[in-house]
């Protein structure tokens, strides 16, 4: 009765028939809209949108409503998924399956032959020397396919000089190995067979079979009670899980939830290697130390390089956005000399201070970038270490020069981070989120390195993170195009390490991915991979003279 009186009073306000019809239509539309908003599905949609907007501001801990985490991290938006799929397909084509029955059918360094093309008594500095490699197996039979993981290097120990060589795979059992003769004198040539193609194929298959080679152990603290539980990028368990999600970038991490503790009680993390392998016993024979890094050019005599009075191309000063060739430079008397740009030498503290004055520098990545903090603290006495509190070597490191308004900060990247040492996760963040927090300006620089801790995990995890970092850099350049971003490529590391998880082959593939994803961005590249081969330092953490030259390249980019 009341509704009829209400509608009648409204209609008396609109005597015109057309106006009444329009009013009735509006009322019915309003009624249907209210019903629609009240529906369950739309409420869930609104909640989902609100949740997404909130997560754009930072990470949020959420307890999983499921007893089991998915076998792979959460599905990302269609565009990102398509990019990951496209990159994976290209890599699968580049690294096809190779049948392996016996070590005798694999590439043999001894039986393969290397021949200098167009040999000369002497060569001119700046010339290119080419070598044709034909690979054979241990029975002396010519191989019909490529895919071997090779490393070429030239050196003059007396001059403390070295450079990488470039290897071109023709996919038919032949390779072209090219050396640019950067300096004068006696030059020795080397070509190492790191892994035969059959080993490469086995490593690629094993890598992408599972995330369970590394065990993550999380520490939950609640007043006087500390509990350790298993964590990981994926967990196959029926236990109740804590789910730590970045919904925008679709990064996921899980921990088994301790009884009577909230998920927010997670404070620290450590890792252990699980006794699991996806390689067969026969395949493991390819990765014995004696079969890794075998010289293929043992009988080569050094070549003689002379000046020849060749005119050199005038190079531009090093700057952000330059394309870096391979090799990108060489070492001479332990100093790194770029092949594509003109360097300024920062040998004195005053020069470094002048360059760094009023700079905000954010180092984001693994411990190979933390080495920069340690070196700068020793080399530049005016930079003082600021105790950021926290414990252990993986806490945030900060150097300050208050008088010159210099801040240099190193912060580790987010999961996965592989170490037996206990580290805090309370200020844990993925690199894209850290980039989002930087306002940026002409005096701000960001250095990123990524890779070592991703090697034991399926490659799609690395690809996703790299794409998310690329998107964060694009957002940064929209709000601050003057901010300088530099990528330090991955380091080579010790050959004797567990090859299934840490082989340099994994790092090589990741470097290819980084270059592909960031090809169109206006960033600087410090090719640490190239530098490490030139210096012939195979440890993941190189000596100070290598770090000095990495930092020298960085200073050239920002000053």
Coordinates of C-alpha atoms in Angstrom, one line a residue:
X1 CA 0.0 0.0 0.0
X2 CA 2.8 2.4 1.0
X3 CA 4.7 1.7 -2.3
X4 CA 1.5 2.5 -4.4
X5 CA 1.0 5.9 -2.5
X6 CA 4.8 6.7 -3.1
X7 CA 4.7 6.0 -6.8
X8 CA 1.3 7.9 -7.2
X9 CA 2.8 11.0 -5.5
X10 CA 5.8 10.9 -7.8
X11 CA 3.6 10.6 -10.9
X12 CA 1.5 13.6 -9.8
X13 CA 4.7 15.6 -10.0
X14 CA 5.0 14.8 -13.7
X15 CA 1.6 15.3 -15.4
X16 CA 3.1 15.0 -18.9
X17 CA 2.7 11.4 -20.2
X18 CA 6.1 11.2 -21.9
X19 CA 7.9 12.4 -18.8
X20 CA 6.0 9.8 -16.8
X21 CA 7.1 7.0 -19.1
X22 CA 10.7 8.1 -18.9
X23 CA 10.5 8.3 -15.1
X24 CA 9.1 4.8 -14.9
X25 CA 11.9 3.5 -17.2
X26 CA 14.5 5.1 -14.9
X27 CA 12.9 3.6 -11.8
X28 CA 12.9 0.1 -13.3
X29 CA 16.6 0.4 -14.4
X30 CA 17.5 1.5 -10.9
X31 CA 15.7 -1.5 -9.4
X32 CA 17.5 -3.9 -11.7
X33 CA 20.9 -2.3 -11.0
X34 CA 20.4 -2.7 -7.2
X35 CA 19.5 -6.4 -7.7
X36 CA 22.6 -6.8 -9.9
X37 CA 24.9 -5.2 -7.3
X38 CA 23.5 -7.5 -4.6
X39 CA 24.2 -10.6 -6.6
X40 CA 26.9 -13.0 -5.3
X41 CA 29.0 -13.0 -8.4
X42 CA 29.3 -9.3 -8.7
X43 CA 30.1 -8.9 -5.1
X44 CA 33.0 -11.3 -5.7
X45 CA 34.1 -9.2 -8.7
X46 CA 34.1 -6.0 -6.8
X47 CA 36.1 -7.6 -4.0
X48 CA 38.6 -8.9 -6.5
X49 CA 39.1 -5.4 -8.0
X50 CA 39.5 -3.8 -4.6
X51 CA 42.0 -6.4 -3.7
X52 CA 44.0 -5.8 -6.9
X53 CA 44.1 -2.1 -6.3
X54 CA 45.3 -2.5 -2.7
X55 CA 48.1 -4.9 -3.8
X56 CA 49.4 -2.3 -6.2
X57 CA 50.7 -0.4 -3.1
X58 CA 52.7 -3.3 -1.7
X59 CA 52.8 -6.9 -0.7
X60 CA 50.0 -8.3 1.5
X61 CA 50.2 -11.5 3.5
X62 CA 47.2 -13.8 3.0
X63 CA 46.5 -17.1 4.6
X64 CA 45.6 -19.7 2.0
X65 CA 42.1 -21.1 2.0
X66 CA 43.4 -24.2 0.3
X67 CA 45.2 -27.1 1.9
X68 CA 47.6 -27.5 -1.1
X69 CA 49.5 -25.0 -3.2
X70 CA 49.4 -25.3 -6.9
X71 CA 52.3 -27.2 -8.5
X72 CA 53.3 -24.0 -10.4
X73 CA 53.2 -20.4 -9.2
X74 CA 49.9 -18.5 -9.7
X75 CA 48.8 -17.8 -13.3
X76 CA 49.6 -14.3 -14.5
X77 CA 47.7 -12.1 -16.9
X78 CA 47.3 -13.4 -20.4
X79 CA 49.9 -11.0 -22.0
X80 CA 52.6 -12.1 -19.6
X81 CA 51.7 -15.7 -20.0
X82 CA 51.9 -15.5 -23.7
X83 CA 55.3 -13.8 -23.5
X84 CA 56.6 -16.6 -21.2
X85 CA 55.2 -19.2 -23.5
X86 CA 56.8 -17.6 -26.5
X87 CA 60.3 -17.4 -24.9
X88 CA 60.0 -21.0 -23.7
X89 CA 59.1 -22.2 -27.2
X90 CA 62.1 -20.4 -28.7
X91 CA 64.4 -21.9 -26.0
X92 CA 63.0 -25.4 -26.6
X93 CA 63.8 -25.0 -30.3
X94 CA 67.3 -23.8 -29.5
X95 CA 67.9 -26.7 -27.0
X96 CA 66.2 -29.7 -28.6
X97 CA 66.2 -33.1 -26.9
X98 CA 69.4 -35.1 -27.7
X99 CA 69.3 -38.9 -27.2
X100 CA 72.0 -40.1 -24.8
X101 CA 72.9 -43.8 -24.7
X102 CA 76.7 -43.8 -23.9
X103 CA 79.4 -41.3 -23.2
X104 CA 81.1 -42.5 -26.4
X105 CA 78.4 -40.9 -28.6
X106 CA 78.9 -37.5 -27.0
X107 CA 81.2 -34.7 -28.2
X108 CA 84.9 -35.4 -27.6
X109 CA 87.4 -32.6 -27.2
X110 CA 90.2 -34.9 -28.2
X111 CA 88.7 -36.1 -31.4
X112 CA 87.3 -32.8 -32.6
X113 CA 89.4 -30.7 -34.9
X114 CA 89.9 -26.9 -34.9
X115 CA 91.5 -25.1 -38.0
X116 CA 92.5 -21.5 -38.4
X117 CA 90.9 -20.0 -41.5
X118 CA 93.3 -18.0 -43.7
X119 CA 96.3 -18.5 -41.4
X120 CA 99.1 -15.8 -41.3
X121 CA 102.5 -15.5 -39.9
X122 CA 101.5 -12.3 -38.1
X123 CA 98.2 -10.5 -37.6
X124 CA 97.4 -6.8 -37.2
X125 CA 95.9 -5.4 -34.0
X126 CA 92.2 -5.1 -34.5
X127 CA 92.0 -8.0 -37.0
X128 CA 89.5 -10.8 -36.6
X129 CA 90.9 -14.4 -36.4
X130 CA 88.5 -17.1 -37.3
X131 CA 88.7 -20.8 -36.4
X132 CA 86.5 -23.6 -37.8
X133 CA 85.6 -26.3 -35.3
X134 CA 84.3 -29.7 -36.4
X135 CA 83.1 -31.8 -33.5
X136 CA 83.3 -35.6 -33.3
X137 CA 82.3 -38.1 -30.7
X138 CA 84.6 -40.4 -28.7
X139 CA 84.6 -42.9 -31.5
X140 CA 85.8 -40.3 -34.0
X141 CA 82.6 -40.0 -35.8
X142 CA 81.5 -36.6 -37.2
X143 CA 78.5 -35.2 -35.3
X144 CA 75.6 -34.0 -37.4
X145 CA 74.1 -31.5 -34.9
X146 CA 75.4 -28.7 -32.6
X147 CA 74.3 -27.4 -29.2
X148 CA 77.6 -27.9 -27.4
X149 CA 78.3 -25.4 -24.6
X150 CA 81.7 -23.9 -25.5
X151 CA 83.7 -21.1 -24.0
X152 CA 86.4 -19.3 -26.1
X153 CA 89.1 -17.0 -24.6
X154 CA 92.3 -15.4 -25.8
X155 CA 95.0 -14.2 -23.4
X156 CA 98.5 -12.9 -22.9
X157 CA 99.5 -13.7 -19.3
X158 CA 102.6 -11.5 -19.4
X159 CA 100.4 -8.5 -20.2
X160 CA 97.7 -9.6 -17.8
X161 CA 95.4 -9.4 -20.9
X162 CA 92.4 -11.4 -21.8
X163 CA 89.2 -11.3 -23.9
X164 CA 86.2 -13.5 -24.8
X165 CA 85.9 -15.2 -28.1
X166 CA 82.5 -15.4 -30.0
X167 CA 81.1 -18.8 -30.9
X168 CA 78.7 -19.3 -33.8
X169 CA 76.8 -22.6 -33.9
X170 CA 75.8 -23.8 -37.4
X171 CA 73.7 -26.6 -35.9
X172 CA 75.4 -29.2 -38.0
X173 CA 78.4 -30.2 -36.0
X174 CA 80.5 -27.2 -37.1
X175 CA 81.2 -23.9 -35.3
X176 CA 82.9 -20.7 -36.1
X177 CA 85.0 -19.3 -33.3
X178 CA 86.0 -15.6 -33.8
X179 CA 88.6 -13.7 -31.9
X180 CA 89.1 -9.9 -32.1
X181 CA 92.8 -9.3 -31.7
X182 CA 92.6 -6.3 -29.3
X183 CA 96.3 -6.0 -28.3
X184 CA 99.8 -6.6 -29.6
X185 CA 102.2 -9.4 -28.7
X186 CA 102.0 -13.2 -28.3
X187 CA 98.4 -14.2 -27.9
X188 CA 97.2 -17.7 -26.8
X189 CA 93.9 -19.1 -27.9
X190 CA 91.6 -21.4 -25.8
X191 CA 88.4 -23.2 -26.5
X192 CA 86.8 -25.1 -23.6
X193 CA 84.1 -27.8 -24.0
X194 CA 82.0 -27.0 -20.9
X195 CA 79.2 -29.5 -21.7
X196 CA 78.5 -31.6 -24.8
X197 CA 75.1 -31.1 -26.5
X198 CA 73.8 -34.2 -24.8
X199 CA 74.7 -32.8 -21.4
X200 CA 73.1 -29.5 -22.3
X201 CA 69.9 -31.2 -23.3
X202 CA 69.9 -33.2 -20.0
X203 CA 70.4 -30.1 -18.0
X204 CA 67.6 -28.2 -19.7
X205 CA 65.2 -31.1 -19.2
X206 CA 66.1 -31.6 -15.6
X207 CA 65.9 -27.9 -14.8
X208 CA 62.3 -27.6 -15.9
X209 CA 61.0 -30.7 -14.2
X210 CA 60.4 -29.3 -10.8
X211 CA 61.0 -26.7 -8.1
X212 CA 61.9 -29.2 -5.3
X213 CA 65.7 -29.4 -5.6
X214 CA 66.0 -26.7 -2.9
X215 CA 64.2 -26.8 0.5
X216 CA 63.2 -23.5 2.0
X217 CA 62.9 -23.5 5.8
X218 CA 60.9 -20.6 7.4
X219 CA 61.2 -19.4 11.0
X220 CA 58.0 -18.3 12.6
X221 CA 58.3 -16.3 15.9
X222 CA 55.5 -15.7 18.4
X223 CA 56.7 -14.2 21.7
X224 CA 58.9 -16.9 23.2
X225 CA 58.0 -19.6 20.7
X226 CA 60.0 -20.2 17.5
X227 CA 58.9 -22.8 15.0
X228 CA 60.5 -23.9 11.7
X229 CA 58.3 -25.1 8.8
X230 CA 58.9 -26.0 5.2
X231 CA 58.4 -23.3 2.6
X232 CA 58.8 -22.9 -1.1
X233 CA 57.7 -21.6 -4.5
X234 CA 55.4 -24.6 -4.6
X235 CA 54.5 -27.1 -1.9
X236 CA 52.8 -30.5 -2.4
X237 CA 51.2 -31.1 0.9
X238 CA 47.8 -31.4 2.6
X239 CA 48.8 -29.2 5.5
X240 CA 47.3 -25.7 5.9
X241 CA 49.4 -23.2 4.1
X242 CA 50.4 -19.5 4.5
X243 CA 50.3 -18.0 1.1
X244 CA 52.4 -14.9 0.4
X245 CA 51.1 -13.4 -2.8
X246 CA 51.9 -10.5 -5.1
X247 CA 48.6 -10.5 -7.0
X248 CA 49.6 -7.8 -9.5
X249 CA 52.8 -9.5 -10.6
X250 CA 51.6 -13.0 -9.9
X251 CA 54.5 -14.0 -7.7
X252 CA 53.8 -16.6 -5.1
X253 CA 55.6 -18.2 -2.1
X254 CA 54.2 -20.6 0.5
X255 CA 54.9 -21.9 4.0
X256 CA 53.3 -24.7 6.0
X257 CA 51.4 -22.7 8.7
X258 CA 52.5 -23.6 12.3
X259 CA 49.7 -24.4 14.7
X260 CA 48.4 -21.4 16.7
X261 CA 50.5 -18.9 14.8
X262 CA 49.5 -16.3 12.2
X263 CA 51.1 -16.2 8.8
X264 CA 52.6 -12.8 9.6
X265 CA 54.8 -14.5 12.3
X266 CA 57.2 -15.5 9.5
X267 CA 60.5 -13.7 10.2
X268 CA 63.5 -15.5 8.7
X269 CA 64.4 -18.0 6.0
X270 CA 67.2 -20.4 5.2
X271 CA 67.6 -23.1 2.5
X272 CA 69.0 -26.6 2.1
X273 CA 69.7 -28.8 -0.9
X274 CA 67.3 -31.7 -1.2
X275 CA 68.7 -35.1 -2.2
X276 CA 66.9 -35.2 -5.5
X277 CA 68.0 -35.3 -9.1
X278 CA 66.3 -35.4 -12.4
X279 CA 69.4 -36.7 -14.2
X280 CA 70.1 -40.4 -14.8
X281 CA 73.2 -42.1 -13.5
X282 CA 74.5 -42.2 -17.1
X283 CA 73.8 -38.5 -17.6
X284 CA 75.7 -37.6 -14.4
X285 CA 78.8 -39.1 -15.9
X286 CA 78.9 -36.2 -18.3
X287 CA 79.2 -33.8 -15.3
X288 CA 82.2 -35.3 -13.6
X289 CA 84.8 -32.6 -13.1
X290 CA 87.1 -34.3 -15.6
X291 CA 84.5 -33.9 -18.3
X292 CA 83.7 -30.2 -17.7
X293 CA 85.8 -27.5 -19.3
X294 CA 88.1 -29.7 -21.4
X295 CA 90.5 -27.8 -23.7
X296 CA 89.8 -28.4 -27.5
X297 CA 92.8 -26.5 -28.8
X298 CA 95.7 -28.0 -26.8
X299 CA 98.2 -28.0 -29.7
X300 CA 97.7 -24.5 -30.9
X301 CA 100.8 -22.2 -30.8
X302 CA 100.3 -18.6 -29.8
X303 CA 99.7 -16.1 -32.7
X304 CA 101.8 -13.0 -33.2
X305 CA 99.9 -9.6 -33.2
X306 CA 101.7 -6.4 -34.4
X307 CA 100.5 -2.7 -34.6
X308 CA 100.2 -2.3 -38.4
X309 CA 99.5 1.5 -37.9
X310 CA 95.8 0.9 -38.4
X311 CA 93.5 3.9 -37.8
X312 CA 91.1 3.4 -35.0
X313 CA 87.4 4.3 -35.1
X314 CA 86.7 7.3 -32.9
X315 CA 84.4 6.1 -30.1
X316 CA 81.7 8.1 -28.3
X317 CA 81.7 8.4 -24.5
X318 CA 80.0 5.6 -22.8
X319 CA 76.3 6.4 -22.1
X320 CA 73.1 4.7 -21.2
X321 CA 71.3 3.0 -24.1
X322 CA 74.4 2.0 -26.1
X323 CA 74.2 -1.5 -27.6
X324 CA 76.9 -3.8 -26.2
X325 CA 78.6 -6.2 -28.7
X326 CA 80.2 -9.5 -27.6
X327 CA 82.9 -9.3 -26.7
X328 CA 82.2 -5.9 -25.2
X329 CA 85.9 -5.3 -24.3
X330 CA 89.1 -6.8 -23.0
X331 CA 91.5 -6.6 -20.1
X332 CA 95.0 -5.2 -20.3
X333 CA 97.2 -4.9 -17.2
X334 CA 94.1 -5.8 -15.2
X335 CA 92.2 -2.8 -16.5
X336 CA 88.9 -3.3 -18.4
X337 CA 88.9 -1.5 -21.8
X338 CA 85.5 -1.3 -23.6
X339 CA 85.3 -2.1 -27.3
X340 CA 82.2 0.1 -28.0
X341 CA 82.7 3.4 -26.1
X342 CA 85.3 5.8 -24.7
X343 CA 85.8 5.4 -21.0
X344 CA 86.7 8.0 -18.4
X345 CA 89.1 6.5 -15.7
X346 CA 87.9 6.9 -12.1
X347 CA 91.2 6.1 -10.4
X348 CA 91.2 8.7 -7.6
X349 CA 88.8 9.2 -4.7
X350 CA 88.2 12.8 -5.7
X351 CA 87.0 11.8 -9.2
X352 CA 84.7 9.2 -7.7
X353 CA 83.3 11.7 -5.2
X354 CA 82.7 14.3 -7.8
X355 CA 80.8 11.7 -9.9
X356 CA 78.7 10.5 -6.9
X357 CA 77.9 13.9 -5.4
X358 CA 74.1 14.3 -4.7
X359 CA 73.5 10.8 -6.1
X360 CA 71.0 8.3 -4.8
X361 CA 72.1 4.8 -5.9
X362 CA 70.0 1.7 -5.4
X363 CA 71.7 -1.7 -5.9
X364 CA 69.1 -4.5 -6.2
X365 CA 70.0 -8.1 -6.5
X366 CA 72.3 -10.8 -5.2
X367 CA 75.6 -10.8 -3.3
X368 CA 77.7 -10.2 -6.5
X369 CA 76.2 -6.7 -6.4
X370 CA 76.7 -6.4 -2.6
X371 CA 80.4 -6.7 -3.4
X372 CA 80.1 -3.1 -4.8
X373 CA 79.2 -1.8 -1.3
X374 CA 82.2 -3.6 0.3
X375 CA 84.6 -2.2 -2.4
X376 CA 83.3 1.4 -2.3
X377 CA 83.6 1.5 1.5
X378 CA 87.3 0.6 1.2
X379 CA 88.1 2.7 -1.8
X380 CA 86.2 5.9 -0.9
X381 CA 87.0 6.8 2.7
X382 CA 84.3 9.5 2.8
X383 CA 81.6 6.9 2.4
X384 CA 80.5 5.7 5.9
X385 CA 78.6 2.6 6.6
X386 CA 75.2 3.2 8.1
X387 CA 74.1 0.3 10.4
X388 CA 70.6 -0.6 9.1
X389 CA 70.2 -2.9 12.1
X390 CA 69.2 -6.5 11.6
X391 CA 71.6 -9.4 11.6
X392 CA 73.7 -11.2 9.0
X393 CA 75.3 -10.3 5.7
X394 CA 71.9 -10.3 3.8
X395 CA 70.4 -7.3 5.6
X396 CA 70.1 -4.0 3.8
X397 CA 73.5 -2.3 3.4
X398 CA 73.8 1.5 3.3
X399 CA 76.7 3.9 2.6
X400 CA 76.3 7.6 3.3
X401 CA 78.3 10.7 2.7
X402 CA 76.3 13.4 4.4
X403 CA 78.5 16.3 3.3
X404 CA 78.2 15.4 -0.4
X405 CA 74.6 14.1 -0.1
X406 CA 75.5 10.6 -1.4
X407 CA 73.4 7.5 -0.5
X408 CA 74.3 4.0 -1.8
X409 CA 72.0 1.2 -0.8
X410 CA 72.1 -2.6 -1.5
X411 CA 69.1 -4.7 -0.9
X412 CA 68.7 -8.4 -1.8
X413 CA 66.1 -9.6 -4.2
X414 CA 63.1 -11.5 -3.2
X415 CA 62.4 -15.3 -3.4
X416 CA 64.1 -17.5 -4.5
X417 CA 67.2 -16.7 -2.5
X418 CA 69.4 -19.7 -1.9
X419 CA 71.7 -19.8 1.2
X420 CA 72.4 -21.8 4.2
X421 CA 72.6 -18.6 6.3
X422 CA 69.5 -17.4 8.1
X423 CA 68.2 -14.2 6.6
X424 CA 65.3 -11.9 7.5
X425 CA 62.2 -11.7 5.4
X426 CA 60.4 -8.9 7.2
X427 CA 61.5 -6.2 4.7
X428 CA 61.4 -8.8 1.9
X429 CA 60.3 -7.4 -1.5
X430 CA 60.5 -8.3 -5.1
X431 CA 62.6 -6.0 -7.3
X432 CA 59.6 -4.6 -9.2
X433 CA 58.1 -3.4 -6.0
X434 CA 61.4 -1.8 -4.9
X435 CA 61.6 0.0 -8.3
X436 CA 58.0 1.2 -7.8
X437 CA 59.1 2.9 -4.5
X438 CA 61.8 5.0 -6.2
X439 CA 60.6 8.4 -7.2
X440 CA 63.5 8.9 -9.6
X441 CA 65.3 12.0 -11.0
X442 CA 68.5 12.8 -12.9
X443 CA 70.6 12.1 -9.8
X444 CA 69.0 8.7 -9.2
X445 CA 70.5 5.4 -10.5
X446 CA 69.4 1.9 -10.1
X447 CA 71.6 -1.2 -10.7
X448 CA 70.0 -4.6 -11.1
X449 CA 71.4 -8.1 -11.2
X450 CA 69.5 -11.3 -11.2
X451 CA 70.2 -15.0 -11.9
X452 CA 72.5 -17.0 -9.6
X453 CA 69.7 -17.9 -7.1
X454 CA 67.3 -18.8 -10.0
X455 CA 69.5 -21.4 -11.5
X456 CA 68.1 -24.4 -9.6
X457 CA 64.5 -23.6 -10.6
X458 CA 62.4 -23.9 -13.7
X459 CA 63.2 -21.2 -16.2
X460 CA 59.7 -19.8 -16.4
X461 CA 60.2 -18.4 -12.8
X462 CA 63.1 -16.4 -14.0
X463 CA 61.3 -15.2 -17.2
X464 CA 58.3 -14.0 -15.1
X465 CA 60.5 -12.1 -12.8
X466 CA 62.5 -10.5 -15.6
X467 CA 59.3 -9.4 -17.4
X468 CA 57.9 -7.9 -14.1
X469 CA 61.2 -6.0 -13.7
X470 CA 60.9 -4.7 -17.3
X471 CA 57.4 -3.5 -16.6
X472 CA 58.5 -1.8 -13.4
X473 CA 61.3 0.0 -15.3
X474 CA 58.8 1.2 -17.9
X475 CA 56.6 2.6 -15.1
X476 CA 59.7 4.3 -13.6
X477 CA 60.6 5.9 -17.0
X478 CA 57.0 7.2 -17.4
X479 CA 57.3 9.2 -14.1
X480 CA 61.0 9.9 -14.4
X481 CA 62.7 9.4 -17.7
X482 CA 65.9 10.9 -16.4
X483 CA 66.5 8.1 -13.9
X484 CA 69.4 5.9 -14.9
X485 CA 69.0 2.1 -14.9
X486 CA 71.9 -0.2 -15.4
X487 CA 71.7 -4.0 -15.7
X488 CA 74.7 -6.0 -14.5
X489 CA 74.6 -9.4 -16.2
X490 CA 75.2 -12.6 -14.3
X491 CA 78.6 -13.8 -13.2
X492 CA 80.2 -17.0 -14.3
X493 CA 80.9 -19.3 -11.3
X494 CA 82.9 -22.3 -10.0
X495 CA 82.9 -25.2 -12.4
X496 CA 83.0 -27.8 -9.7
X497 CA 79.6 -26.9 -8.3
X498 CA 76.6 -29.2 -8.6
X499 CA 76.1 -28.9 -12.4
X500 CA 72.4 -29.8 -12.4
X501 CA 71.6 -26.8 -10.2
X502 CA 74.4 -24.3 -10.8
X503 CA 76.0 -24.9 -14.1
X504 CA 77.0 -21.8 -16.1
X505 CA 74.9 -23.1 -18.9
X506 CA 71.8 -22.0 -16.8
X507 CA 73.4 -18.5 -16.4
X508 CA 74.2 -18.3 -20.1
X509 CA 70.5 -19.0 -21.0
X510 CA 69.4 -16.4 -18.4
X511 CA 71.7 -13.8 -19.9
X512 CA 70.1 -14.4 -23.3
X513 CA 66.7 -14.0 -21.8
X514 CA 67.6 -10.7 -20.1
X515 CA 69.0 -9.3 -23.3
X516 CA 65.9 -10.3 -25.2
X517 CA 63.4 -8.9 -22.7
X518 CA 65.3 -5.6 -22.1
X519 CA 66.3 -5.0 -25.7
X520 CA 64.1 -2.0 -26.3
X521 CA 64.6 -0.3 -22.9
X522 CA 67.0 2.7 -22.5
X523 CA 69.3 1.0 -20.0
X524 CA 73.0 0.5 -19.6
X525 CA 74.6 -2.9 -19.7
X526 CA 77.6 -4.0 -17.6
X527 CA 78.5 -7.4 -19.1
X528 CA 79.9 -9.1 -16.1
X529 CA 79.8 -12.4 -17.9
X530 CA 82.1 -11.2 -20.6
X531 CA 84.4 -9.5 -18.0
X532 CA 84.6 -12.7 -15.9
X533 CA 85.7 -14.8 -18.9
X534 CA 88.3 -12.1 -19.9
X535 CA 89.7 -12.1 -16.4
X536 CA 89.5 -15.9 -16.2
X537 CA 88.0 -15.8 -12.7
X538 CA 85.6 -18.7 -12.3
X539 CA 84.4 -18.0 -8.7
X540 CA 81.0 -16.4 -8.3
X541 CA 82.5 -13.6 -6.2
X542 CA 85.4 -12.2 -8.2
X543 CA 88.4 -10.4 -6.7
X544 CA 88.4 -6.6 -6.0
X545 CA 90.2 -5.7 -9.3
X546 CA 87.2 -7.1 -11.2
X547 CA 84.7 -5.3 -9.0
X548 CA 86.7 -2.1 -9.4
X549 CA 86.3 -2.3 -13.2
X550 CA 82.6 -3.1 -13.0
X551 CA 82.1 0.0 -10.8
X552 CA 84.2 2.0 -13.3
X553 CA 81.8 1.1 -16.1
X554 CA 78.9 2.1 -13.8
X555 CA 80.4 5.5 -13.1
X556 CA 80.9 6.0 -16.9
X557 CA 77.2 5.5 -17.4
X558 CA 76.0 7.9 -14.7
X559 CA 78.5 10.8 -15.0

